[in-house]
């Protein structure tokens, strides 16, 4: 499967049967609708970010912040 350099929705990942657990070159992380206010929908595709995660109430880690590398 050839990845395009863009952001995929969760539905597209499912439809295209993209395995998000096997590509060590990229980090694939889901962004949910309720995280829109944190600016995750506006991240620049292809840029390098430092990601931080926070524990969720369901026991899974959630994306907490994305800081552009070199832009601190």
N, CA, C and O atoms as a GROMACS GRO file, in nm:
protein
  288
    1UNK      N    1   0.084  -0.119   0.000
    1UNK     CA    2   0.000   0.000   0.000
    1UNK      C    3   0.088   0.124   0.000
    1UNK      O    4   0.171   0.141   0.088
    2UNK      N    5   0.069   0.208  -0.096
    2UNK     CA    6   0.142   0.335  -0.107
    2UNK      C    7   0.065   0.443  -0.031
    2UNK      O    8  -0.052   0.466  -0.059
    3UNK      N    9   0.130   0.508   0.065
    3UNK     CA   10   0.065   0.616   0.140
    3UNK      C   11   0.080   0.746   0.064
    3UNK      O   12   0.188   0.778   0.014
    4UNK      N   13  -0.029   0.821   0.056
    4UNK     CA   14  -0.021   0.958   0.007
    4UNK      C   15   0.023   1.044   0.123
    4UNK      O   16   0.000   1.009   0.239
    5UNK      N   17   0.085   1.156   0.094
    5UNK     CA   18   0.133   1.246   0.198
    5UNK      C   19   0.020   1.338   0.241
    5UNK      O   20   0.015   1.455   0.203
    6UNK      N   21  -0.073   1.283   0.322
    6UNK     CA   22  -0.188   1.359   0.369
    6UNK      C   23  -0.243   1.296   0.495
    6UNK      O   24  -0.194   1.192   0.540
    7UNK      N   25  -0.344   1.359   0.553
    7UNK     CA   26  -0.407   1.307   0.674
    7UNK      C   27  -0.524   1.220   0.633
    7UNK      O   28  -0.607   1.261   0.552
    8UNK      N   29  -0.530   1.099   0.688
    8UNK     CA   30  -0.638   1.004   0.660
    8UNK      C   31  -0.739   1.006   0.775
    8UNK      O   32  -0.702   1.020   0.891
    9UNK      N   33  -0.867   0.992   0.742
    9UNK     CA   34  -0.968   0.978   0.846
    9UNK      C   35  -0.966   0.833   0.894
    9UNK      O   36  -0.911   0.745   0.827
   10UNK      N   37  -1.027   0.809   1.011
   10UNK     CA   38  -1.034   0.672   1.062
   10UNK      C   39  -1.112   0.582   0.966
   10UNK      O   40  -1.077   0.466   0.948
   11UNK      N   41  -1.217   0.637   0.905
   11UNK     CA   42  -1.297   0.559   0.810
   11UNK      C   43  -1.212   0.518   0.689
   11UNK      O   44  -1.222   0.405   0.642
   12UNK      N   45  -1.129   0.610   0.639
   12UNK     CA   46  -1.042   0.578   0.525
   12UNK      C   47  -0.940   0.471   0.561
   12UNK      O   48  -0.912   0.382   0.480
   13UNK      N   49  -0.886   0.477   0.682
   13UNK     CA   50  -0.791   0.373   0.725
   13UNK      C   51  -0.858   0.236   0.725
   13UNK      O   52  -0.799   0.137   0.682
   14UNK      N   53  -0.982   0.232   0.775
   14UNK     CA   54  -1.057   0.105   0.776
   14UNK      C   55  -1.088   0.058   0.635
   14UNK      O   56  -1.066  -0.058   0.602
   15UNK      N   57  -1.140   0.149   0.551
   15UNK     CA   58  -1.180   0.113   0.414
   15UNK      C   59  -1.062   0.062   0.332
   15UNK      O   60  -1.077  -0.034   0.256
   16UNK      N   61  -0.947   0.124   0.348
   16UNK     CA   62  -0.828   0.085   0.271
   16UNK      C   63  -0.748  -0.027   0.338
   16UNK      O   64  -0.645  -0.070   0.286
   17UNK      N   65  -0.798  -0.073   0.454
   17UNK     CA   66  -0.733  -0.180   0.530
   17UNK      C   67  -0.586  -0.148   0.555
   17UNK      O   68  -0.498  -0.233   0.537
   18UNK      N   69  -0.560  -0.024   0.598
   18UNK     CA   70  -0.424   0.020   0.629
   18UNK      C   71  -0.388  -0.028   0.768
   18UNK      O   72  -0.455   0.006   0.866
   19UNK      N   73  -0.283  -0.106   0.778
   19UNK     CA   74  -0.235  -0.158   0.906
   19UNK      C   75  -0.154  -0.049   0.973
   19UNK      O   76  -0.044  -0.017   0.930
   20UNK      N   77  -0.208   0.009   1.080
   20UNK     CA   78  -0.141   0.119   1.148
   20UNK      C   79  -0.037   0.072   1.249
   20UNK      O   80   0.024   0.155   1.316
   21UNK      N   81  -0.016  -0.059   1.260
   21UNK     CA   82   0.078  -0.109   1.359
   21UNK      C   83   0.208  -0.161   1.301
   21UNK      O   84   0.290  -0.215   1.375
   22UNK      N   85   0.230  -0.149   1.167
   22UNK     CA   86   0.348  -0.215   1.109
   22UNK      C   87   0.446  -0.122   1.041
   22UNK      O   88   0.553  -0.168   1.001
   23UNK      N   89   0.416   0.006   1.026
   23UNK     CA   90   0.505   0.096   0.953
   23UNK      C   91   0.592   0.173   1.052
   23UNK      O   92   0.545   0.268   1.114
   24UNK      N   93   0.716   0.133   1.068
   24UNK     CA   94   0.804   0.196   1.164
   24UNK      C   95   0.859   0.330   1.121
   24UNK      O   96   0.922   0.399   1.201
   25UNK      N   97   0.838   0.369   0.996
   25UNK     CA   98   0.892   0.495   0.948
   25UNK      C   99   0.807   0.615   0.986
   25UNK      O  100   0.858   0.727   0.994
   26UNK      N  101   0.680   0.593   1.009
   26UNK     CA  102   0.587   0.702   1.041
   26UNK      C  103   0.511   0.667   1.168
   26UNK      O  104   0.495   0.549   1.200
   27UNK      N  105   0.466   0.767   1.237
   27UNK     CA  106   0.378   0.744   1.352
   27UNK      C  107   0.238   0.778   1.307
   27UNK      O  108   0.210   0.890   1.264
   28UNK      N  109   0.151   0.681   1.318
   28UNK     CA  110   0.011   0.703   1.284
   28UNK      C  111  -0.067   0.709   1.413
   28UNK      O  112  -0.064   0.615   1.493
   29UNK      N  113  -0.137   0.818   1.435
   29UNK     CA  114  -0.214   0.834   1.558
   29UNK      C  115  -0.352   0.887   1.523
   29UNK      O  116  -0.364   0.979   1.442
   30UNK      N  117  -0.454   0.831   1.583
   30UNK     CA  118  -0.588   0.882   1.552
   30UNK      C  119  -0.612   1.018   1.617
   30UNK      O  120  -0.567   1.044   1.729
   31UNK      N  121  -0.683   1.102   1.545
   31UNK     CA  122  -0.727   1.231   1.598
   31UNK      C  123  -0.878   1.231   1.589
   31UNK      O  124  -0.935   1.208   1.483
   32UNK      N  125  -0.941   1.257   1.701
   32UNK     CA  126  -1.086   1.249   1.708
   32UNK      C  127  -1.150   1.388   1.694
   32UNK      O  128  -1.082   1.489   1.715
   33UNK      N  129  -1.278   1.392   1.659
   33UNK     CA  130  -1.348   1.519   1.636
   33UNK      C  131  -1.339   1.612   1.757
   33UNK      O  132  -1.331   1.734   1.740
   34UNK      N  133  -1.340   1.557   1.876
   34UNK     CA  134  -1.338   1.640   1.996
   34UNK      C  135  -1.201   1.702   2.023
   34UNK      O  136  -1.187   1.783   2.114
   35UNK      N  137  -1.099   1.664   1.945
   35UNK     CA  138  -0.966   1.723   1.960
   35UNK      C  139  -0.942   1.838   1.862
   35UNK      O  140  -0.833   1.894   1.857
   36UNK      N  141  -1.044   1.874   1.786
   36UNK     CA  142  -1.031   1.981   1.687
   36UNK      C  143  -0.983   2.111   1.753
   36UNK      O  144  -0.902   2.183   1.695
   37UNK      N  145  -1.032   2.141   1.871
   37UNK     CA  146  -0.996   2.266   1.938
   37UNK      C  147  -0.847   2.272   1.975
   37UNK      O  148  -0.794   2.381   1.998
   38UNK      N  149  -0.780   2.158   1.981
   38UNK     CA  150  -0.637   2.156   2.011
   38UNK      C  151  -0.552   2.182   1.887
   38UNK      O  152  -0.429   2.191   1.897
   39UNK      N  153  -0.615   2.196   1.771
   39UNK     CA  154  -0.542   2.227   1.647
   39UNK      C  155  -0.487   2.105   1.574
   39UNK      O  156  -0.409   2.121   1.480
   40UNK      N  157  -0.524   1.984   1.616
   40UNK     CA  158  -0.468   1.865   1.553
   40UNK      C  159  -0.512   1.848   1.408
   40UNK      O  160  -0.443   1.784   1.330
   41UNK      N  161  -0.626   1.906   1.372
   41UNK     CA  162  -0.674   1.895   1.235
   41UNK      C  163  -0.595   1.986   1.141
   41UNK      O  164  -0.601   1.970   1.019
   42UNK      N  165  -0.520   2.081   1.197
   42UNK     CA  166  -0.449   2.181   1.116
   42UNK      C  167  -0.299   2.157   1.111
   42UNK      O  168  -0.225   2.244   1.066
   43UNK      N  169  -0.251   2.040   1.156
   43UNK     CA  170  -0.109   2.011   1.152
   43UNK      C  171  -0.061   2.001   1.008
   43UNK      O  172  -0.133   1.954   0.920
   44UNK      N  173   0.061   2.046   0.986
   44UNK     CA  174   0.119   2.044   0.851
   44UNK      C  175   0.164   1.902   0.817
   44UNK      O  176   0.242   1.841   0.890
   45UNK      N  177   0.114   1.851   0.705
   45UNK     CA  178   0.151   1.717   0.660
   45UNK      C  179   0.298   1.719   0.618
   45UNK      O  180   0.341   1.808   0.545
   46UNK      N  181   0.373   1.620   0.664
   46UNK     CA  182   0.514   1.608   0.628
   46UNK      C  183   0.609   1.676   0.725
   46UNK      O  184   0.730   1.656   0.717
   47UNK      N  185   0.556   1.758   0.816
   47UNK     CA  186   0.642   1.825   0.915
   47UNK      C  187   0.673   1.727   1.028
   47UNK      O  188   0.605   1.625   1.043
   48UNK      N  189   0.775   1.757   1.106
   48UNK     CA  190   0.814   1.673   1.219
   48UNK      C  191   0.762   1.736   1.348
   48UNK      O  192   0.784   1.855   1.375
   49UNK      N  193   0.694   1.653   1.427
   49UNK     CA  194   0.635   1.700   1.553
   49UNK      C  195   0.683   1.614   1.669
   49UNK      O  196   0.714   1.496   1.651
   50UNK      N  197   0.689   1.674   1.785
   50UNK     CA  198   0.711   1.598   1.909
   50UNK      C  199   0.573   1.576   1.968
   50UNK      O  200   0.505   1.672   2.005
   51UNK      N  201   0.532   1.451   1.977
   51UNK     CA  202   0.399   1.416   2.027
   51UNK      C  203   0.407   1.378   2.173
   51UNK      O  204   0.502   1.313   2.216
   52UNK      N  205   0.307   1.419   2.248
   52UNK     CA  206   0.297   1.375   2.387
   52UNK      C  207   0.158   1.318   2.407
   52UNK      O  208   0.060   1.364   2.348
   53UNK      N  209   0.150   1.219   2.491
   53UNK     CA  210   0.025   1.148   2.515
   53UNK      C  211  -0.012   1.157   2.662
   53UNK      O  212   0.075   1.169   2.748
   54UNK      N  213  -0.142   1.151   2.689
   54UNK     CA  214  -0.193   1.154   2.826
   54UNK      C  215  -0.279   1.030   2.847
   54UNK      O  216  -0.341   0.981   2.752
   55UNK      N  217  -0.283   0.978   2.970
   55UNK     CA  218  -0.367   0.861   2.994
   55UNK      C  219  -0.515   0.897   2.983
   55UNK      O  220  -0.560   1.000   3.034
   56UNK      N  221  -0.589   0.812   2.915
   56UNK     CA  222  -0.734   0.832   2.902
   56UNK      C  223  -0.809   0.757   3.010
   56UNK      O  224  -0.754   0.666   3.073
   57UNK      N  225  -0.934   0.794   3.031
   57UNK     CA  226  -1.015   0.728   3.133
   57UNK      C  227  -1.041   0.582   3.100
   57UNK      O  228  -1.069   0.501   3.189
   58UNK      N  229  -1.031   0.548   2.972
   58UNK     CA  230  -1.055   0.409   2.929
   58UNK      C  231  -0.929   0.324   2.935
   58UNK      O  232  -0.932   0.206   2.898
   59UNK      N  233  -0.817   0.381   2.981
   59UNK     CA  234  -0.693   0.306   2.991
   59UNK      C  235  -0.602   0.319   2.870
   59UNK      O  236  -0.488   0.273   2.875
   60UNK      N  237  -0.649   0.380   2.763
   60UNK     CA  238  -0.568   0.400   2.643
   60UNK      C  239  -0.508   0.540   2.644
   60UNK      O  240  -0.570   0.634   2.694
   61UNK      N  241  -0.388   0.554   2.588
   61UNK     CA  242  -0.325   0.685   2.580
   61UNK      C  243  -0.391   0.767   2.470
   61UNK      O  244  -0.424   0.715   2.363
   62UNK      N  245  -0.408   0.895   2.496
   62UNK     CA  246  -0.467   0.989   2.401
   62UNK      C  247  -0.364   1.094   2.365
   62UNK      O  248  -0.282   1.132   2.449
   63UNK      N  249  -0.367   1.142   2.242
   63UNK     CA  250  -0.276   1.247   2.199
   63UNK      C  251  -0.305   1.373   2.279
   63UNK      O  252  -0.417   1.424   2.277
   64UNK      N  253  -0.203   1.424   2.349
   64UNK     CA  254  -0.220   1.541   2.433
   64UNK      C  255  -0.172   1.669   2.370
   64UNK      O  256  -0.235   1.774   2.385
   65UNK      N  257  -0.059   1.661   2.297
   65UNK     CA  258  -0.007   1.780   2.228
   65UNK      C  259   0.085   1.739   2.115
   65UNK      O  260   0.141   1.629   2.114
   66UNK      N  261   0.100   1.829   2.020
   66UNK     CA  262   0.191   1.809   1.908
   66UNK      C  263   0.267   1.940   1.889
   66UNK      O  264   0.210   2.041   1.850
   67UNK      N  265   0.397   1.937   1.917
   67UNK     CA  266   0.481   2.054   1.908
   67UNK      C  267   0.573   2.040   1.788
   67UNK      O  268   0.643   1.940   1.774
   68UNK      N  269   0.572   2.141   1.701
   68UNK     CA  270   0.658   2.138   1.584
   68UNK      C  271   0.803   2.134   1.628
   68UNK      O  272   0.846   2.218   1.708
   69UNK      N  273   0.880   2.038   1.578
   69UNK     CA  274   1.021   2.027   1.616
   69UNK      C  275   1.097   2.149   1.568
   69UNK      O  276   1.080   2.192   1.454
   70UNK      N  277   1.179   2.205   1.655
   70UNK     CA  278   1.255   2.323   1.622
   70UNK      C  279   1.176   2.452   1.642
   70UNK      O  280   1.230   2.561   1.624
   71UNK      N  281   1.049   2.440   1.680
   71UNK     CA  282   0.966   2.559   1.697
   71UNK      C  283   0.926   2.583   1.840
   71UNK      O  284   0.824   2.647   1.866
   72UNK      N  285   1.004   2.533   1.934
   72UNK     CA  286   0.967   2.546   2.077
   72UNK      C  287   0.993   2.685   2.129
   72UNK      O  288   0.968   2.712   2.246
   0.00000   0.00000   0.00000
